[in-house]
């Protein structure tokens, strides 16, 4: 099954992607991860991406799609995959279709902006080991300290209120139109993303079968 997860930053795509990956035994293909991997492995597309990243520019669509094509050609994608963070725009969706890739389902996790601000504003991360916490939903045992390694937790720049609002603006402008794009193709399924994680996971499974 070839799936796409859509949703605003903080909607829970990462969590549900991991759940589906284990449930369906297919990999999650995250844009950030595949770009980092391609740069690390110095693939042709990875080197192209590195030149943009080093100059502080956005990686263009054709490079992202090229890196995606490299990743999808690997053996673990033979029986399906979950795309998270790509496509980000209708242009990218068209490029994926032109590659001959068939998407079976597009799951959009629906969460209001107000809830996103609460979720992301409460996130804390460990700069030492990468562990993630939330002040409301998953607080550390000792305030301000990582449970795993004891390092002081930080708020990522991406999780400041101003940055979150800008990320939401970009999502609504560039990525949300994908919902109409895939709705016209009969692929889109909407899932309510508020509530216990297990409940959302059940709704995601139901959406795959509908």
mmCIF file of C-alpha atoms in Angstrom:
data_model
loop_
_atom_site.group_PDB
_atom_site.id
_atom_site.type_symbol
_atom_site.label_atom_id
_atom_site.label_comp_id
_atom_site.label_asym_id
_atom_site.label_seq_id
_atom_site.Cartn_x
_atom_site.Cartn_y
_atom_site.Cartn_z
ATOM 1 C CA UNK A 1 0.000 0.000 0.000
ATOM 2 C CA UNK A 2 1.374 3.402 -0.970
ATOM 3 C CA UNK A 3 0.154 6.043 1.454
ATOM 4 C CA UNK A 4 0.502 9.787 2.012
ATOM 5 C CA UNK A 5 0.032 11.417 5.422
ATOM 6 C CA UNK A 6 -1.123 15.021 5.315
ATOM 7 C CA UNK A 7 -1.553 17.394 8.231
ATOM 8 C CA UNK A 8 -0.295 20.600 9.751
ATOM 9 C CA UNK A 9 2.979 20.653 11.708
ATOM 10 C CA UNK A 10 2.258 18.951 15.025
ATOM 11 C CA UNK A 11 -0.891 17.179 13.801
ATOM 12 C CA UNK A 12 0.591 13.774 14.641
ATOM 13 C CA UNK A 13 1.849 12.569 11.261
ATOM 14 C CA UNK A 14 5.072 11.223 12.770
ATOM 15 C CA UNK A 15 3.255 9.269 15.471
ATOM 16 C CA UNK A 16 0.693 7.791 13.095
ATOM 17 C CA UNK A 17 3.374 7.097 10.507
ATOM 18 C CA UNK A 18 5.298 4.984 13.031
ATOM 19 C CA UNK A 19 2.090 3.171 13.979
ATOM 20 C CA UNK A 20 1.228 2.365 10.367
ATOM 21 C CA UNK A 21 4.803 1.360 9.586
ATOM 22 C CA UNK A 22 4.723 -1.302 12.306
ATOM 23 C CA UNK A 23 1.176 -2.367 11.514
ATOM 24 C CA UNK A 24 1.684 -2.691 7.747
ATOM 25 C CA UNK A 25 5.430 -3.536 7.751
ATOM 26 C CA UNK A 26 6.263 -0.756 5.320
ATOM 27 C CA UNK A 27 8.719 2.139 5.800
ATOM 28 C CA UNK A 28 7.948 5.770 6.545
ATOM 29 C CA UNK A 29 9.604 8.053 4.000
ATOM 30 C CA UNK A 30 10.119 11.448 5.633
ATOM 31 C CA UNK A 31 11.350 14.365 3.528
ATOM 32 C CA UNK A 32 13.818 15.584 6.130
ATOM 33 C CA UNK A 33 15.229 12.105 6.718
ATOM 34 C CA UNK A 34 15.703 11.233 3.049
ATOM 35 C CA UNK A 35 17.393 14.562 2.322
ATOM 36 C CA UNK A 36 19.787 14.092 5.252
ATOM 37 C CA UNK A 37 20.463 10.500 4.174
ATOM 38 C CA UNK A 38 21.106 11.491 0.559
ATOM 39 C CA UNK A 39 23.482 14.267 1.634
ATOM 40 C CA UNK A 40 25.303 11.895 4.000
ATOM 41 C CA UNK A 41 25.634 9.207 1.313
ATOM 42 C CA UNK A 42 26.718 11.827 -1.252
ATOM 43 C CA UNK A 43 24.305 10.604 -3.893
ATOM 44 C CA UNK A 44 23.957 12.709 -7.027
ATOM 45 C CA UNK A 45 20.754 14.300 -5.750
ATOM 46 C CA UNK A 46 22.146 14.524 -2.226
ATOM 47 C CA UNK A 47 25.080 16.593 -3.430
ATOM 48 C CA UNK A 48 22.679 18.826 -5.350
ATOM 49 C CA UNK A 49 20.579 19.317 -2.206
ATOM 50 C CA UNK A 50 23.684 20.066 -0.141
ATOM 51 C CA UNK A 51 24.621 22.960 -2.400
ATOM 52 C CA UNK A 52 21.245 24.599 -1.725
ATOM 53 C CA UNK A 53 21.292 23.836 2.007
ATOM 54 C CA UNK A 54 24.821 25.218 2.403
ATOM 55 C CA UNK A 55 23.792 28.459 0.730
ATOM 56 C CA UNK A 56 20.682 28.757 2.928
ATOM 57 C CA UNK A 57 18.306 28.299 -0.015
ATOM 58 C CA UNK A 58 15.260 26.022 -0.175
ATOM 59 C CA UNK A 59 15.837 22.695 -1.884
ATOM 60 C CA UNK A 60 13.882 22.933 -5.182
ATOM 61 C CA UNK A 61 11.077 20.572 -6.107
ATOM 62 C CA UNK A 62 13.008 18.711 -8.799
ATOM 63 C CA UNK A 63 15.801 17.880 -6.346
ATOM 64 C CA UNK A 64 13.376 16.708 -3.659
ATOM 65 C CA UNK A 65 11.540 14.529 -6.185
ATOM 66 C CA UNK A 66 14.885 13.153 -7.415
ATOM 67 C CA UNK A 67 15.869 12.225 -3.856
ATOM 68 C CA UNK A 68 12.434 10.639 -3.363
ATOM 69 C CA UNK A 69 12.888 8.560 -6.530
ATOM 70 C CA UNK A 70 16.276 7.336 -5.251
ATOM 71 C CA UNK A 71 14.712 6.330 -1.920
ATOM 72 C CA UNK A 72 11.679 4.581 -3.422
ATOM 73 C CA UNK A 73 13.936 2.437 -5.600
ATOM 74 C CA UNK A 74 15.344 0.715 -2.499
ATOM 75 C CA UNK A 75 14.195 -2.852 -1.709
ATOM 76 C CA UNK A 76 12.297 -2.021 1.498
ATOM 77 C CA UNK A 77 9.807 0.024 -0.554
ATOM 78 C CA UNK A 78 8.877 -2.877 -2.824
ATOM 79 C CA UNK A 79 5.628 -3.631 -0.969
ATOM 80 C CA UNK A 80 4.595 -0.096 -0.107
ATOM 81 C CA UNK A 81 5.559 2.957 1.918
ATOM 82 C CA UNK A 82 4.199 5.936 3.828
ATOM 83 C CA UNK A 83 5.112 9.413 2.587
ATOM 84 C CA UNK A 84 5.367 12.073 5.315
ATOM 85 C CA UNK A 85 6.232 15.615 4.263
ATOM 86 C CA UNK A 86 6.175 14.937 0.535
ATOM 87 C CA UNK A 87 4.409 15.999 -1.565
ATOM 88 C CA UNK A 88 4.243 19.452 0.024
ATOM 89 C CA UNK A 89 2.722 21.167 -3.004
ATOM 90 C CA UNK A 90 0.480 20.365 -5.955
ATOM 91 C CA UNK A 91 3.540 20.727 -8.224
ATOM 92 C CA UNK A 92 5.265 17.950 -6.258
ATOM 93 C CA UNK A 93 2.098 15.813 -6.405
ATOM 94 C CA UNK A 94 2.046 16.184 -10.196
ATOM 95 C CA UNK A 95 5.730 15.211 -10.346
ATOM 96 C CA UNK A 96 5.074 12.085 -8.277
ATOM 97 C CA UNK A 97 2.214 11.116 -10.600
ATOM 98 C CA UNK A 98 4.460 11.666 -13.623
ATOM 99 C CA UNK A 99 6.953 9.209 -12.092
ATOM 100 C CA UNK A 100 4.269 6.556 -12.483
ATOM 101 C CA UNK A 101 3.738 6.214 -8.746
ATOM 102 C CA UNK A 102 0.261 5.093 -7.704
ATOM 103 C CA UNK A 103 -1.000 6.432 -4.370
ATOM 104 C CA UNK A 104 -3.644 4.227 -2.759
ATOM 105 C CA UNK A 105 -4.775 6.439 0.125
ATOM 106 C CA UNK A 106 -4.132 9.960 1.392
ATOM 107 C CA UNK A 107 -4.876 10.368 5.105
ATOM 108 C CA UNK A 108 -5.290 13.958 6.272
ATOM 109 C CA UNK A 109 -5.050 14.324 10.053
ATOM 110 C CA UNK A 110 -7.315 17.246 10.937
ATOM 111 C CA UNK A 111 -6.308 19.403 13.917
ATOM 112 C CA UNK A 112 -7.355 23.070 14.469
ATOM 113 C CA UNK A 113 -4.632 25.715 14.519
ATOM 114 C CA UNK A 114 -5.343 26.543 18.168
ATOM 115 C CA UNK A 115 -4.587 22.963 19.177
ATOM 116 C CA UNK A 116 -1.406 22.976 17.071
ATOM 117 C CA UNK A 117 -0.181 26.074 18.924
ATOM 118 C CA UNK A 118 -0.777 24.339 22.265
ATOM 119 C CA UNK A 119 0.897 21.125 21.169
ATOM 120 C CA UNK A 120 4.011 22.605 19.625
ATOM 121 C CA UNK A 121 4.389 25.387 22.176
ATOM 122 C CA UNK A 122 4.649 22.753 24.911
ATOM 123 C CA UNK A 123 7.281 20.625 23.192
ATOM 124 C CA UNK A 124 10.708 20.259 24.728
ATOM 125 C CA UNK A 125 13.624 18.308 23.286
ATOM 126 C CA UNK A 126 16.909 16.976 24.610
ATOM 127 C CA UNK A 127 19.848 18.461 22.672
ATOM 128 C CA UNK A 128 22.070 15.587 23.788
ATOM 129 C CA UNK A 129 20.111 12.431 22.903
ATOM 130 C CA UNK A 130 17.168 13.786 20.890
ATOM 131 C CA UNK A 131 14.419 12.577 23.253
ATOM 132 C CA UNK A 132 11.174 14.543 22.953
ATOM 133 C CA UNK A 133 8.753 15.628 25.695
ATOM 134 C CA UNK A 134 5.616 17.703 26.129
ATOM 135 C CA UNK A 135 4.827 19.772 29.199
ATOM 136 C CA UNK A 136 1.192 18.587 29.229
ATOM 137 C CA UNK A 137 1.075 15.204 27.531
ATOM 138 C CA UNK A 138 4.501 13.700 28.178
ATOM 139 C CA UNK A 139 6.378 15.717 30.820
ATOM 140 C CA UNK A 140 9.863 14.685 32.009
ATOM 141 C CA UNK A 141 10.048 13.078 35.443
ATOM 142 C CA UNK A 142 12.326 15.874 36.611
ATOM 143 C CA UNK A 143 11.339 19.331 35.453
ATOM 144 C CA UNK A 144 13.567 20.603 32.671
ATOM 145 C CA UNK A 145 15.707 17.444 32.565
ATOM 146 C CA UNK A 146 15.830 14.515 30.130
ATOM 147 C CA UNK A 147 14.713 11.182 31.624
ATOM 148 C CA UNK A 148 17.212 9.279 29.485
ATOM 149 C CA UNK A 149 20.449 11.221 29.875
ATOM 150 C CA UNK A 150 19.792 14.006 32.367
ATOM 151 C CA UNK A 151 20.646 16.851 29.988
ATOM 152 C CA UNK A 152 18.740 20.135 30.165
ATOM 153 C CA UNK A 153 15.740 20.298 27.843
ATOM 154 C CA UNK A 154 15.308 23.108 25.328
ATOM 155 C CA UNK A 155 12.547 24.673 23.238
ATOM 156 C CA UNK A 156 13.380 24.403 19.566
ATOM 157 C CA UNK A 157 13.318 27.614 17.564
ATOM 158 C CA UNK A 158 10.705 25.923 15.376
ATOM 159 C CA UNK A 159 8.408 25.715 18.417
ATOM 160 C CA UNK A 160 8.241 29.444 19.211
ATOM 161 C CA UNK A 161 4.745 30.902 18.754
ATOM 162 C CA UNK A 162 5.828 33.206 15.936
ATOM 163 C CA UNK A 163 7.519 30.364 14.063
ATOM 164 C CA UNK A 164 4.547 28.026 14.566
ATOM 165 C CA UNK A 165 2.143 30.602 13.144
ATOM 166 C CA UNK A 166 4.380 31.094 10.105
ATOM 167 C CA UNK A 167 4.631 27.330 9.552
ATOM 168 C CA UNK A 168 0.829 27.080 9.730
ATOM 169 C CA UNK A 169 0.469 29.934 7.235
ATOM 170 C CA UNK A 170 2.787 28.151 4.793
ATOM 171 C CA UNK A 171 0.929 24.856 5.331
ATOM 172 C CA UNK A 172 -2.464 26.416 4.588
ATOM 173 C CA UNK A 173 -1.134 28.225 1.527
ATOM 174 C CA UNK A 174 1.007 25.531 -0.091
ATOM 175 C CA UNK A 175 0.096 22.104 1.295
ATOM 176 C CA UNK A 176 -3.610 22.226 2.147
ATOM 177 C CA UNK A 177 -4.579 22.478 -1.563
ATOM 178 C CA UNK A 178 -3.381 18.857 -1.822
ATOM 179 C CA UNK A 179 -6.592 17.851 -0.047
ATOM 180 C CA UNK A 180 -8.684 19.025 -3.002
ATOM 181 C CA UNK A 181 -6.153 17.516 -5.425
ATOM 182 C CA UNK A 182 -6.486 14.022 -3.932
ATOM 183 C CA UNK A 183 -10.197 14.379 -3.154
ATOM 184 C CA UNK A 184 -10.865 14.744 -6.882
ATOM 185 C CA UNK A 185 -8.955 11.488 -7.403
ATOM 186 C CA UNK A 186 -11.045 9.722 -4.749
ATOM 187 C CA UNK A 187 -7.970 9.058 -2.602
ATOM 188 C CA UNK A 188 -8.519 11.463 0.320
ATOM 189 C CA UNK A 189 -9.730 10.405 3.760
ATOM 190 C CA UNK A 190 -10.101 12.869 6.657
ATOM 191 C CA UNK A 191 -9.293 11.767 10.205
ATOM 192 C CA UNK A 192 -10.041 13.717 13.386
ATOM 193 C CA UNK A 193 -6.651 14.201 15.042
ATOM 194 C CA UNK A 194 -7.773 15.341 18.500
ATOM 195 C CA UNK A 195 -8.006 12.790 21.306
ATOM 196 C CA UNK A 196 -5.952 9.884 22.656
ATOM 197 C CA UNK A 197 -3.320 8.607 20.239
ATOM 198 C CA UNK A 198 -4.819 5.101 20.202
ATOM 199 C CA UNK A 199 -8.216 6.511 19.198
ATOM 200 C CA UNK A 200 -6.670 8.457 16.338
ATOM 201 C CA UNK A 201 -4.800 5.332 15.245
ATOM 202 C CA UNK A 202 -8.071 3.393 15.073
ATOM 203 C CA UNK A 203 -9.597 6.135 12.937
ATOM 204 C CA UNK A 204 -6.572 6.015 10.635
ATOM 205 C CA UNK A 205 -6.982 2.247 10.185
ATOM 206 C CA UNK A 206 -10.690 2.707 9.469
ATOM 207 C CA UNK A 207 -9.827 5.337 6.867
ATOM 208 C CA UNK A 208 -7.482 2.922 5.097
ATOM 209 C CA UNK A 209 -10.288 0.410 4.721
ATOM 210 C CA UNK A 210 -12.977 2.863 3.641
#
